XYZ file of C-alpha atoms in Angstrom:
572
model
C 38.151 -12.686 -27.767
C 39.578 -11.058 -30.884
C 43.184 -12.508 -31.265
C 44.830 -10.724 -28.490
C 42.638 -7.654 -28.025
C 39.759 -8.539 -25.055
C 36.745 -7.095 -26.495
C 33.174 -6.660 -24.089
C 30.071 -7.132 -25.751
C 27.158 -5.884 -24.448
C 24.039 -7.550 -25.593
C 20.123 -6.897 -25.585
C 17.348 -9.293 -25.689
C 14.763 -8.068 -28.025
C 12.198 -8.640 -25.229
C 13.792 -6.808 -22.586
C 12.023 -3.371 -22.128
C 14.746 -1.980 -20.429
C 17.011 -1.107 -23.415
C 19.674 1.867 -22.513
C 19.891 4.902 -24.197
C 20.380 4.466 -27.199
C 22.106 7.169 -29.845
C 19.540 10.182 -30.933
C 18.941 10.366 -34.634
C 20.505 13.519 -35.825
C 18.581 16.446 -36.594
C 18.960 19.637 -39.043
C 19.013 22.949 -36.872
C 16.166 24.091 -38.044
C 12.440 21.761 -39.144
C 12.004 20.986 -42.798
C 9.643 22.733 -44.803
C 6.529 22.679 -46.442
C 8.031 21.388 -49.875
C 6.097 22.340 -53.077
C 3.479 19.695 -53.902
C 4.503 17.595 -56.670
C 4.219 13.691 -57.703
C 6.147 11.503 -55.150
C 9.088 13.737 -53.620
C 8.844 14.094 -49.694
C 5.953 11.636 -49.424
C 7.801 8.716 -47.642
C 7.359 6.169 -49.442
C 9.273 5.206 -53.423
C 8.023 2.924 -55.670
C 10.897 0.990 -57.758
C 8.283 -1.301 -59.600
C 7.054 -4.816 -57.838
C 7.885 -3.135 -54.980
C 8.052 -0.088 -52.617
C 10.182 0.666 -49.902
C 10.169 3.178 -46.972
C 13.136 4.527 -45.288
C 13.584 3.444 -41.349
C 15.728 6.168 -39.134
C 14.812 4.579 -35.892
C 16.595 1.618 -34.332
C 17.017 -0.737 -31.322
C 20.350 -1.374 -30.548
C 21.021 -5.450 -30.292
C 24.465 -5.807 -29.239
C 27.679 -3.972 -29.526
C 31.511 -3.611 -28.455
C 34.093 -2.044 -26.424
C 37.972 -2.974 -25.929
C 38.895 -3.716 -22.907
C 42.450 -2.317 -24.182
C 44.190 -1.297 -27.188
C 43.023 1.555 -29.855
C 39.972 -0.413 -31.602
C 36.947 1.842 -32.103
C 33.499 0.576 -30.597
C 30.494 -0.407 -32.810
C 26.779 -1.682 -32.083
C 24.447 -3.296 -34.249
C 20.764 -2.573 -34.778
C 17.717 -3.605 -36.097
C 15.115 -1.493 -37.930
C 12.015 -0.118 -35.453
C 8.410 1.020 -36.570
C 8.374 -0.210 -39.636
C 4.721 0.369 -40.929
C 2.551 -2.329 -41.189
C 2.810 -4.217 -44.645
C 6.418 -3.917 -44.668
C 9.119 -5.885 -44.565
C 13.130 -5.634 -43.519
C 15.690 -6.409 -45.547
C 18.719 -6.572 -43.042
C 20.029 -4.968 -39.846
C 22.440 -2.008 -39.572
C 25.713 -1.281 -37.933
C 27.580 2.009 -37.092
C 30.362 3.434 -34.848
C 29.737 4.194 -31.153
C 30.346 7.604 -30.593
C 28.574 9.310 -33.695
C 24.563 10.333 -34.104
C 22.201 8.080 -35.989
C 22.427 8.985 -39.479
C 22.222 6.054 -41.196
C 19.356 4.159 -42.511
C 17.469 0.728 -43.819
C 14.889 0.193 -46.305
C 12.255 -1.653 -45.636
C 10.052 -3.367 -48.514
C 6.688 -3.818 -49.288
C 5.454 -6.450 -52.092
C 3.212 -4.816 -54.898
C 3.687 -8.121 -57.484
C 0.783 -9.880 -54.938
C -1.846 -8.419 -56.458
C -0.645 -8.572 -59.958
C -1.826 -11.578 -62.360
C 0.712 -12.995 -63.765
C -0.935 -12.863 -67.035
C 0.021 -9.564 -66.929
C 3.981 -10.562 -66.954
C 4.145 -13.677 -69.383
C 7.607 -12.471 -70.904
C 9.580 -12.751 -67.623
C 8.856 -16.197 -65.921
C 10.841 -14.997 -62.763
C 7.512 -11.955 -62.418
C 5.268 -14.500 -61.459
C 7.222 -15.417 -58.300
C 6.272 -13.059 -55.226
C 9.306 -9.854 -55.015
C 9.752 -10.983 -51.428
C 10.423 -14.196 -49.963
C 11.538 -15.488 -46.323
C 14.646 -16.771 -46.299
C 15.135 -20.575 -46.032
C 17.648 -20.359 -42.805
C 20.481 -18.897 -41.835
C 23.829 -19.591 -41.881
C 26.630 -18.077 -38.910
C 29.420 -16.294 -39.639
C 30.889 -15.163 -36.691
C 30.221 -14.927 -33.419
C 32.200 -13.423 -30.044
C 31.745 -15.050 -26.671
C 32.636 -12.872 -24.110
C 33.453 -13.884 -20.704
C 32.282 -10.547 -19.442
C 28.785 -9.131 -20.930
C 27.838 -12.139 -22.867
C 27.815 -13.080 -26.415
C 27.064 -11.686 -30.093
C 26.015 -13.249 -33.501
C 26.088 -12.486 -36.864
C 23.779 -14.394 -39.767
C 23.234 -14.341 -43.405
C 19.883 -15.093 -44.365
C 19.907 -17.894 -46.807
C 17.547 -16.877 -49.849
C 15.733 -19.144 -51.834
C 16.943 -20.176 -55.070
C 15.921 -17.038 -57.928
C 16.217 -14.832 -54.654
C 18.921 -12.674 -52.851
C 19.899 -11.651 -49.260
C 20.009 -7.610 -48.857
C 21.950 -7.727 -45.406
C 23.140 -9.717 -42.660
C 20.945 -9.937 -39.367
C 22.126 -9.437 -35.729
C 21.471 -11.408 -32.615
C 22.421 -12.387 -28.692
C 20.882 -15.944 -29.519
C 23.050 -19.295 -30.700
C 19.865 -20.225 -32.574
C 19.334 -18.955 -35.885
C 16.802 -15.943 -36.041
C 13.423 -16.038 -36.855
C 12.778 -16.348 -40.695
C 10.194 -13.490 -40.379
C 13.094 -11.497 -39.261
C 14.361 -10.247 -42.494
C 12.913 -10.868 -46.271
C 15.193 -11.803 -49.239
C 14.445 -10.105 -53.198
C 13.325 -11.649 -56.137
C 16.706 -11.601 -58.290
C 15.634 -9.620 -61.526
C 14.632 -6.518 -58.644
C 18.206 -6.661 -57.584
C 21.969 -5.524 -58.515
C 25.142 -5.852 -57.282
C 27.034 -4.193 -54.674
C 30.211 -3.766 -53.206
C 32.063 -2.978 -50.272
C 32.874 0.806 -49.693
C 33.863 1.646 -46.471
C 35.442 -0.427 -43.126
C 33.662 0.324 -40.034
C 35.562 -2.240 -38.435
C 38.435 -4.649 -38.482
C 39.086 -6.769 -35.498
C 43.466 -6.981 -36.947
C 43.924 -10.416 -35.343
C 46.861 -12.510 -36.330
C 44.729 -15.283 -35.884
C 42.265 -16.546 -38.653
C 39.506 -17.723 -36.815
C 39.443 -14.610 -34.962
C 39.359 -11.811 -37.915
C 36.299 -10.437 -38.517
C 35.286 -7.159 -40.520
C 32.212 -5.224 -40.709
C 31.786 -2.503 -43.884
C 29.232 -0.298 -45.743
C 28.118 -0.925 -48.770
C 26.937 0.746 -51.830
C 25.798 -0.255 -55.607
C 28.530 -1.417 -58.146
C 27.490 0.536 -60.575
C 26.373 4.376 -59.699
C 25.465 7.809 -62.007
C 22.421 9.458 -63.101
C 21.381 6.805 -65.323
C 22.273 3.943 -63.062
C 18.949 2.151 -61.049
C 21.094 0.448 -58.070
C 19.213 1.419 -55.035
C 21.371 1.302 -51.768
C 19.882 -0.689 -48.625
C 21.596 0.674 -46.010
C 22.564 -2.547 -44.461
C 26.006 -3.760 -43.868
C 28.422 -6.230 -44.583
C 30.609 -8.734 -42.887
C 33.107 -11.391 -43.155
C 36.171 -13.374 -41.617
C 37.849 -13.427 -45.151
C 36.989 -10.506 -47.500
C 39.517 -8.204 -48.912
C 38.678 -5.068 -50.506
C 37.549 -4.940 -54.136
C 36.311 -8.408 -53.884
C 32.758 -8.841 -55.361
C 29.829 -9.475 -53.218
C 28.799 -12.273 -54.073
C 26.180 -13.066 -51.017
C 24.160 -10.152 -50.624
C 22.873 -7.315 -53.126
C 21.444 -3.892 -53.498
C 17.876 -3.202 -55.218
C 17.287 -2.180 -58.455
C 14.633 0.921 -59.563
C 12.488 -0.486 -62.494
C 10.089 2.238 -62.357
C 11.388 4.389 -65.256
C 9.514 7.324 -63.978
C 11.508 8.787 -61.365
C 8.388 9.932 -59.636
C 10.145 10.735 -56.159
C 12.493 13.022 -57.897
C 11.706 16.688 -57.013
C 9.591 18.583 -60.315
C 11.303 22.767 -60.835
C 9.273 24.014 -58.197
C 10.758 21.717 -55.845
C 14.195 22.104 -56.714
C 14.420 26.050 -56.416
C 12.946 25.543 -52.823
C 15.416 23.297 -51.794
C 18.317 25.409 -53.175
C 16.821 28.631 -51.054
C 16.245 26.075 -48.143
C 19.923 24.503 -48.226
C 21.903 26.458 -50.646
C 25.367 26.982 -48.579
C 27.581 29.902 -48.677
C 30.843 29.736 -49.933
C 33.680 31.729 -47.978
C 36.870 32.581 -50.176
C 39.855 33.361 -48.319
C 40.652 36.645 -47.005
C 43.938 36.775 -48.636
C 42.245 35.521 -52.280
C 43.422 37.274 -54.972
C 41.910 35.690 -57.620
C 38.130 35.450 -57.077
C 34.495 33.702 -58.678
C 32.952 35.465 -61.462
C 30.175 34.557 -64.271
C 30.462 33.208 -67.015
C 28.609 35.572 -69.201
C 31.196 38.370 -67.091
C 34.539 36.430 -68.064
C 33.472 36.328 -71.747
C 31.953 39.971 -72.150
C 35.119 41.064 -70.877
C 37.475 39.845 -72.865
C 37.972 36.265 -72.882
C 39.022 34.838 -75.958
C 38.815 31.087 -78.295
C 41.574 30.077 -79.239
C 42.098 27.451 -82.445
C 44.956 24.898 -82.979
C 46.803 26.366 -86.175
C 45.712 29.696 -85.717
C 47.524 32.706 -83.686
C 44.865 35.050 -82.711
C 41.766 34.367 -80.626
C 38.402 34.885 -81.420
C 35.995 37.273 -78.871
C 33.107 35.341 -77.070
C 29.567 36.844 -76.950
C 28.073 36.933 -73.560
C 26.230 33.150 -73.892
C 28.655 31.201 -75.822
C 26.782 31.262 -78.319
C 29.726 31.197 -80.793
C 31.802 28.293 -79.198
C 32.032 24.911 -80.635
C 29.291 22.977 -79.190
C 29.702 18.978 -78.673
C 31.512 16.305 -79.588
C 35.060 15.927 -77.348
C 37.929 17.153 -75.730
C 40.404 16.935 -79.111
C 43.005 19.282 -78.254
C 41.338 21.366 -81.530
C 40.162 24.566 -79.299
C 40.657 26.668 -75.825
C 40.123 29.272 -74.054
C 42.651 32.311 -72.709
C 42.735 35.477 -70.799
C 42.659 38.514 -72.815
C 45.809 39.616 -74.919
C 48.778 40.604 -72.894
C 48.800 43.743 -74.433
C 45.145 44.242 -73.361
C 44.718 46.627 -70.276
C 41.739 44.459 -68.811
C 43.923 41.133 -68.820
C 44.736 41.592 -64.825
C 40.854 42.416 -64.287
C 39.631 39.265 -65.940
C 42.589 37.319 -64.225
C 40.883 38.192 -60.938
C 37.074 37.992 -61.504
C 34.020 39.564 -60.214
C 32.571 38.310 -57.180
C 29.615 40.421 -57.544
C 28.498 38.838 -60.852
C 29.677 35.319 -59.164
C 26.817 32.540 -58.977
C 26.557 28.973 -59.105
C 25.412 26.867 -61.555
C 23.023 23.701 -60.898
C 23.113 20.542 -62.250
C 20.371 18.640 -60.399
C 20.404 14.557 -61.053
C 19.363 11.285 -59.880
C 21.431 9.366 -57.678
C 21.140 5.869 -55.663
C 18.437 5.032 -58.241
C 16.478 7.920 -58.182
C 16.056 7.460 -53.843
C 17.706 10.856 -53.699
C 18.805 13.585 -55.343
C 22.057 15.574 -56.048
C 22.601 18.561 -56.493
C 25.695 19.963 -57.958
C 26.709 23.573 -57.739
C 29.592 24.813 -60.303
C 31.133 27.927 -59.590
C 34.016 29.168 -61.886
C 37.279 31.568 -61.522
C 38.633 33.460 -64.496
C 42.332 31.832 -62.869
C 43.548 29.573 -60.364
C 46.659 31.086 -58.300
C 49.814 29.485 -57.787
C 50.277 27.156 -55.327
C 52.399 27.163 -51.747
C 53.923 24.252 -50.539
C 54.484 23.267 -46.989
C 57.821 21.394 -45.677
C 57.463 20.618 -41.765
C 56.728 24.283 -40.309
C 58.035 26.125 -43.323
C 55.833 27.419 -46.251
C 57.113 28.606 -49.685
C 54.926 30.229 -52.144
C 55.926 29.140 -55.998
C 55.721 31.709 -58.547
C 53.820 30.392 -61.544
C 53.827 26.489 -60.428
C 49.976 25.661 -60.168
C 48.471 28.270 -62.346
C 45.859 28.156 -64.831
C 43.161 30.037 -66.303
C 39.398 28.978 -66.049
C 38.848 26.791 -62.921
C 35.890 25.016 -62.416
C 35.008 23.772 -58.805
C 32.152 22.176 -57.185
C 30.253 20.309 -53.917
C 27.204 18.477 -54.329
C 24.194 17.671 -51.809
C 22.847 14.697 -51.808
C 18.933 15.211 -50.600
C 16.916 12.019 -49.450
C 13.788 11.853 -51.842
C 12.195 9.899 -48.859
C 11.604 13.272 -47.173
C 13.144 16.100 -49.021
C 15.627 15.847 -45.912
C 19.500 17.055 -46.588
C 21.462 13.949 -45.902
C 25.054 14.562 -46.975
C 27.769 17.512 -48.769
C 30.455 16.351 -51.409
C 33.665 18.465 -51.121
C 35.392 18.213 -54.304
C 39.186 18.669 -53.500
C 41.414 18.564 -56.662
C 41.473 15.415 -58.080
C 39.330 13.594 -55.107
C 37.063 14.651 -52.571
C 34.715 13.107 -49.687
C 31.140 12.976 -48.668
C 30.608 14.283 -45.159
C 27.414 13.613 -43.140
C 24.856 16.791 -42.511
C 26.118 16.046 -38.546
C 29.295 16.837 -39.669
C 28.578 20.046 -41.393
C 29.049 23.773 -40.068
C 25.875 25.463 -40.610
C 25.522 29.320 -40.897
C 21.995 30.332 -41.081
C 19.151 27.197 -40.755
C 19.693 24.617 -42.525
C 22.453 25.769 -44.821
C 25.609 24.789 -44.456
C 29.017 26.787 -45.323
C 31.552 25.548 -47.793
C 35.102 27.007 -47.741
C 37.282 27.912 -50.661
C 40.989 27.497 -50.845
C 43.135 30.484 -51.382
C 44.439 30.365 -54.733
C 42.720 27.142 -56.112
C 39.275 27.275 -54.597
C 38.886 23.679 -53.910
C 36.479 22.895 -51.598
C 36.477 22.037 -47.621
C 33.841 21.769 -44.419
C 35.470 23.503 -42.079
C 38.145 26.404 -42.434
C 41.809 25.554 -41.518
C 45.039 24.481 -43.722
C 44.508 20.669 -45.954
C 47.425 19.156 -46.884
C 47.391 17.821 -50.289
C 50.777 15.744 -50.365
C 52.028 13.778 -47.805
C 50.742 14.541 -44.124
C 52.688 12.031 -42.754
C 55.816 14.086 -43.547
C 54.117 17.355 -43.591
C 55.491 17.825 -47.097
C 52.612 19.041 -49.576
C 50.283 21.808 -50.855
C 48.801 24.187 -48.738
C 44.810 24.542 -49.153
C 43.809 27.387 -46.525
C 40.314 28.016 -46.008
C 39.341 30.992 -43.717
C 35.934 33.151 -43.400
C 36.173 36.589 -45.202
C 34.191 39.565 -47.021
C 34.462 37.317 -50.063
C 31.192 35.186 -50.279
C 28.473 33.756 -52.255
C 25.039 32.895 -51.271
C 24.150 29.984 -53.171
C 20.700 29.505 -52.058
C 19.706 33.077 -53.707
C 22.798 33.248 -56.433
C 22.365 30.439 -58.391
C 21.511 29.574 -62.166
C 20.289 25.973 -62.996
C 21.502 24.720 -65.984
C 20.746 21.201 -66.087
C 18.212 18.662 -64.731
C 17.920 16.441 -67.906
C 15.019 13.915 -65.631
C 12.664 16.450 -66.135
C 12.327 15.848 -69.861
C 13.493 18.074 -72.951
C 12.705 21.771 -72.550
C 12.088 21.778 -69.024
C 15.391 23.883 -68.354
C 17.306 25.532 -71.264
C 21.109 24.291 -71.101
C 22.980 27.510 -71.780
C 25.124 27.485 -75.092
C 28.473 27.842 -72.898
C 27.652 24.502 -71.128
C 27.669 22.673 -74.737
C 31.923 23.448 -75.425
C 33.119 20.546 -73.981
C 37.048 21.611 -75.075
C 39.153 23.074 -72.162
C 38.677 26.889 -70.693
C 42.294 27.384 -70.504
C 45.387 26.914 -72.410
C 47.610 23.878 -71.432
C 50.821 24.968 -69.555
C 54.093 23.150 -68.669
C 56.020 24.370 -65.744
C 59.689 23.480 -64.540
C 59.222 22.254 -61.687
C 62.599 21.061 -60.777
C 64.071 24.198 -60.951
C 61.310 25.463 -58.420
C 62.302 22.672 -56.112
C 65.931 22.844 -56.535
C 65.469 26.670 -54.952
C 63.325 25.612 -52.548
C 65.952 22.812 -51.160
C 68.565 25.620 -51.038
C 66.201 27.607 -48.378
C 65.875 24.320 -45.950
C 67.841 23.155 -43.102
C 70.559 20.797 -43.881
C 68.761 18.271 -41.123
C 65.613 18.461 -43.738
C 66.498 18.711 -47.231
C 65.321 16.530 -49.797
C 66.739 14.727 -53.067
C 64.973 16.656 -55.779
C 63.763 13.347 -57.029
C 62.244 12.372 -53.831
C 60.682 15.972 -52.863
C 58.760 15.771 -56.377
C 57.634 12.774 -55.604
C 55.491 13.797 -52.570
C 54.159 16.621 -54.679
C 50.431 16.463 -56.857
C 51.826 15.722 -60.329
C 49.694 18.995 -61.748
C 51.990 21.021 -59.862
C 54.560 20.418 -62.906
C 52.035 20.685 -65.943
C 48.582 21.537 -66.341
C 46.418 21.033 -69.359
C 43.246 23.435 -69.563
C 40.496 22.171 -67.260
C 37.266 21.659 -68.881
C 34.244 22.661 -68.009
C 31.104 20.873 -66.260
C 29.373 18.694 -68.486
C 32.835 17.136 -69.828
C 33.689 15.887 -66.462
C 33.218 12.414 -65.205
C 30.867 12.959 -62.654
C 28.378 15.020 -64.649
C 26.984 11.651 -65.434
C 28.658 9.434 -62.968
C 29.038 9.600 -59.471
C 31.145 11.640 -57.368
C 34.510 10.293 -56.473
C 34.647 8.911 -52.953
């Protein structure tokens, strides 16, 4: 029993042969490729130093959930299956009922045993084995169900210089087997934290709260080496943004990289995956190149000085390096100029996207971020209830620079998830969740007007949903596209060592692509409160309160390689 909700737990004995059906592993529509050969991309198997690990897809299902009333969503736990011989797991996994397989454990494999610890003298900790059993186990919760029997959960207890990668599963009172699970030698390790609740059992009773969650490394970026398990984690007491102390993520030591895809690689998994991005039938202001929005007519500006300066087609004459200092920007053409309005709304046909390709997870997969860029971002519409109300100049600015990113496994070259990025945020969304157009690539959908980025097409609310008081993002199918997977330009993949790709000068001005503009944006909500039913009208002060603060100023966005995730991770 969980406080007052009456859960039913449904439990399988590892020796029963007679297990239901479970959930099917998700699939891509269409079979993966031959990939390029190369050094260790695809091949199933990553070495992170003193030890390697595989990634396991397939699971038996141990035990799992269902209300027998209320709103709580219904989870099962599972435990790794064919792991190959020499190998090791380092925790069970948990997911919502409901929902494909597309998670995944590591399991390890010790390659310190055959090393002679000669060959290690400066770290004393080396000449311990990478993998130990754990000593025992400790409980820390368990359900006992009048109705389908009973559930535990354990933490592994590691030996002292080791740590626990997951928690293990079971329908038994006594503690698992200590071949069940392996703990790592520390120095292979990092920390993690808690990212995401799968499941909270809400009980006003102590005893009886209990919360399961994903996890993922602390620290995370193309230079970080936290390698995420897969496992999950659970307690009666956590709160989020506690640190985890009792369990830990790996840690890649091998400096190499080797499972990271070489050039060859990388093109064919753009032309295999590369999505197509749908602007909005109504878009006005649409992609273009770079090399396009310079050539005709873009201008630098410099603090101090009242005319701009014209760009050559590469950049090659913009101020490279150093930071954002306010010093330098970027503009449509002059006013005066008959090919401002042009610029202002691009060139779809010179439109591509530009690749950044990078380690992530420790170099256990790969993203891939596309850039595309407008000339201008249109205004923005806001939405009250069922009423919308387009704003004249609120939300403008020239040079916008959008993106997604997919995140590839390096296990098996296999497309595991898409990063919308959606103004100042975004989300990761499973490849089961994605709409694909042709094979294995996916669409992305741009926002009329400001071209963020969404799955599916439809209107996002950015603002308060609750209320239905925010700003319109409509996504729709239309003429206006861009084939990724055969327009495309990569720019960056620094892993694959100096020279390897040639960083255009452009990508080098790290000051902003658009002059910084203040708008009133009182007045534009004092005339939109004048328009509204006396039954819904707002205080000023409280309707710009629901509203994205950019709506009322915007500084000039910069470009790629000055934002945060260029070396960090995506925000999610």
């Amino acid at each position: 029993m969980f406080g007052r909700e009456c859960w039913c737990w449904d439990n399988y004995n590892d020796t029963d042969d007679h297990y239901p059906v479970e959930p099917q592993k998700f699939s891509l529509p269409s079979p993966l490729p031959k990939w390029p050969q190369g050094k260790g991309f695809a091949t199933g198997r990553i070495c992170l130093g003193e030890i390697e690990v595989v990634q396991i897809t397939k699971f038996k299902k141990i035990w799992g959930c269902s209300p027998s009333f209320g709103k709580s969503n219904c989870f099962s736990f599972y435990k790794p299956d064919e792991i190959p011989q020499g190998f090791s797991s380092l925790g069970h996994y948990c997911q919502p009922d409901g929902e494909h397989l597309t998670g995944y454990v590591l399991a390890a494999k010790d390659l310190s045993v055959n090393h002679n610890p000669k060959d290690n003298v400066q770290d004393s900790s080396s000449k311990l084995p990478a993998l130990q059993k754990p000593l025992s186990y400790t409980l820390i919760w368990s359900s006992d169900s009048q109705y389908n029997g009973s559930g535990y959960i354990w933490m592994p207890n590691a030996p002292v210089g080791y740590k626990s990668m997951g928690f293990v599963a079971s329908v038994e009172p006594n503690e698992p087997d200590p071949d069940e699970v392996r703990c790592v030698r520390a120095d292979l390790t990092a920390k993690c934290e808690a990212c995401e609740m799968m499941f909270s059992s809400d009980s006003i009773f102590p005893r009886d709260q209990f919360q399961v969650w994903k996890t993922r490394p602390c620290k995370r970026g193309m230079l970080c080496k936290g390698v995420s398990v897969g496992t999950f984690f659970c307690s009666t007491t956590f709160s989020f943004g506690d640190e985890l102390d009792n369990i830990a993520c790996l840690k890649n030591l091998d400096s190499s990289l080797h499972a990271m895809p070489n050039l060859e690689q990388i093109h064919a998994l753009i032309k295999h995956y590369g999505p197509t991005v749908y602007l909005h039938p109504d878009e006005i202001y649409l992609p273009s190149s770079v090399p396009w929005f310079f050539i005709n007519g873009a201008l630098l500006y410099e603090d101090g000085r009242n005319s701009g300066t014209a760009i050559d087609s590469k950049g090659s004459n913009l101020p490279a390096g150093g930071e954002n200092d306010g010093e330098y920007w970027l503009d449509l053409p002059n006013k005066d100029d008959a090919n401002r309005t042009n610029v202002k709304c691009g060139n779809i046909e010179s439109a591509e996207l530009y690749v950044h390709v990078k380690p992530a997870l420790g170099g256990t997969f790969t993203d891939i971020a596309m850039w595309i860029f407008c000339p201008f971002n249109g205004p923005a519409t806001l939405k009250i209830g069922l009423l919308s109300f387009a704003l004249n100049k609120v939300g403008e600015h020239v040079g916008d620079w959008e993106h997604y990113t997919l995140r590839i496994s390096n296990f098996s070259g296999e497309l595991s998830s898409v990063y919308f990025s959606e103004h100042s945020g975004g989300e990761w969304l499973d490849a089961c969740n994605l709409e694909f157009i042709a094979g294995n690539k996916s669409v992305v959908y741009a926002s009329r007007n400001g071209h963020a980025s969404f799955p599916h097409a439809g209107c996002y609310l950015q603002g308060s949903t609750k209320l239905g008081v925010g700003v319109r993002n409509d996504c729709a199918r239309s003429k206006y596209h861009v084939d990724s997977s055969s327009k495309y330009q990569i720019i960056a993949a620094e892993y694959l060592g100096e020279g390897v790709v040639s960083e255009p000068p452009w990508l080098q001005y790290m000051r902003e692509w658009g002059p910084t503009i203040i708008y009133d944006g009182r007045s534009e909500v004092e005339k939109i409160i004048k328009h509204l039913p006396f039954f819904m009208r707002f205080s000023v002060e409280s309707l710009i309160e629901l509203f994205p603060t950019e709506l009322y100023g915007e500084a000039g966005p910069t470009g790629p390689k000055e934002k945060d995730n260029w070396l960090g991770d995506e925000r999610w």
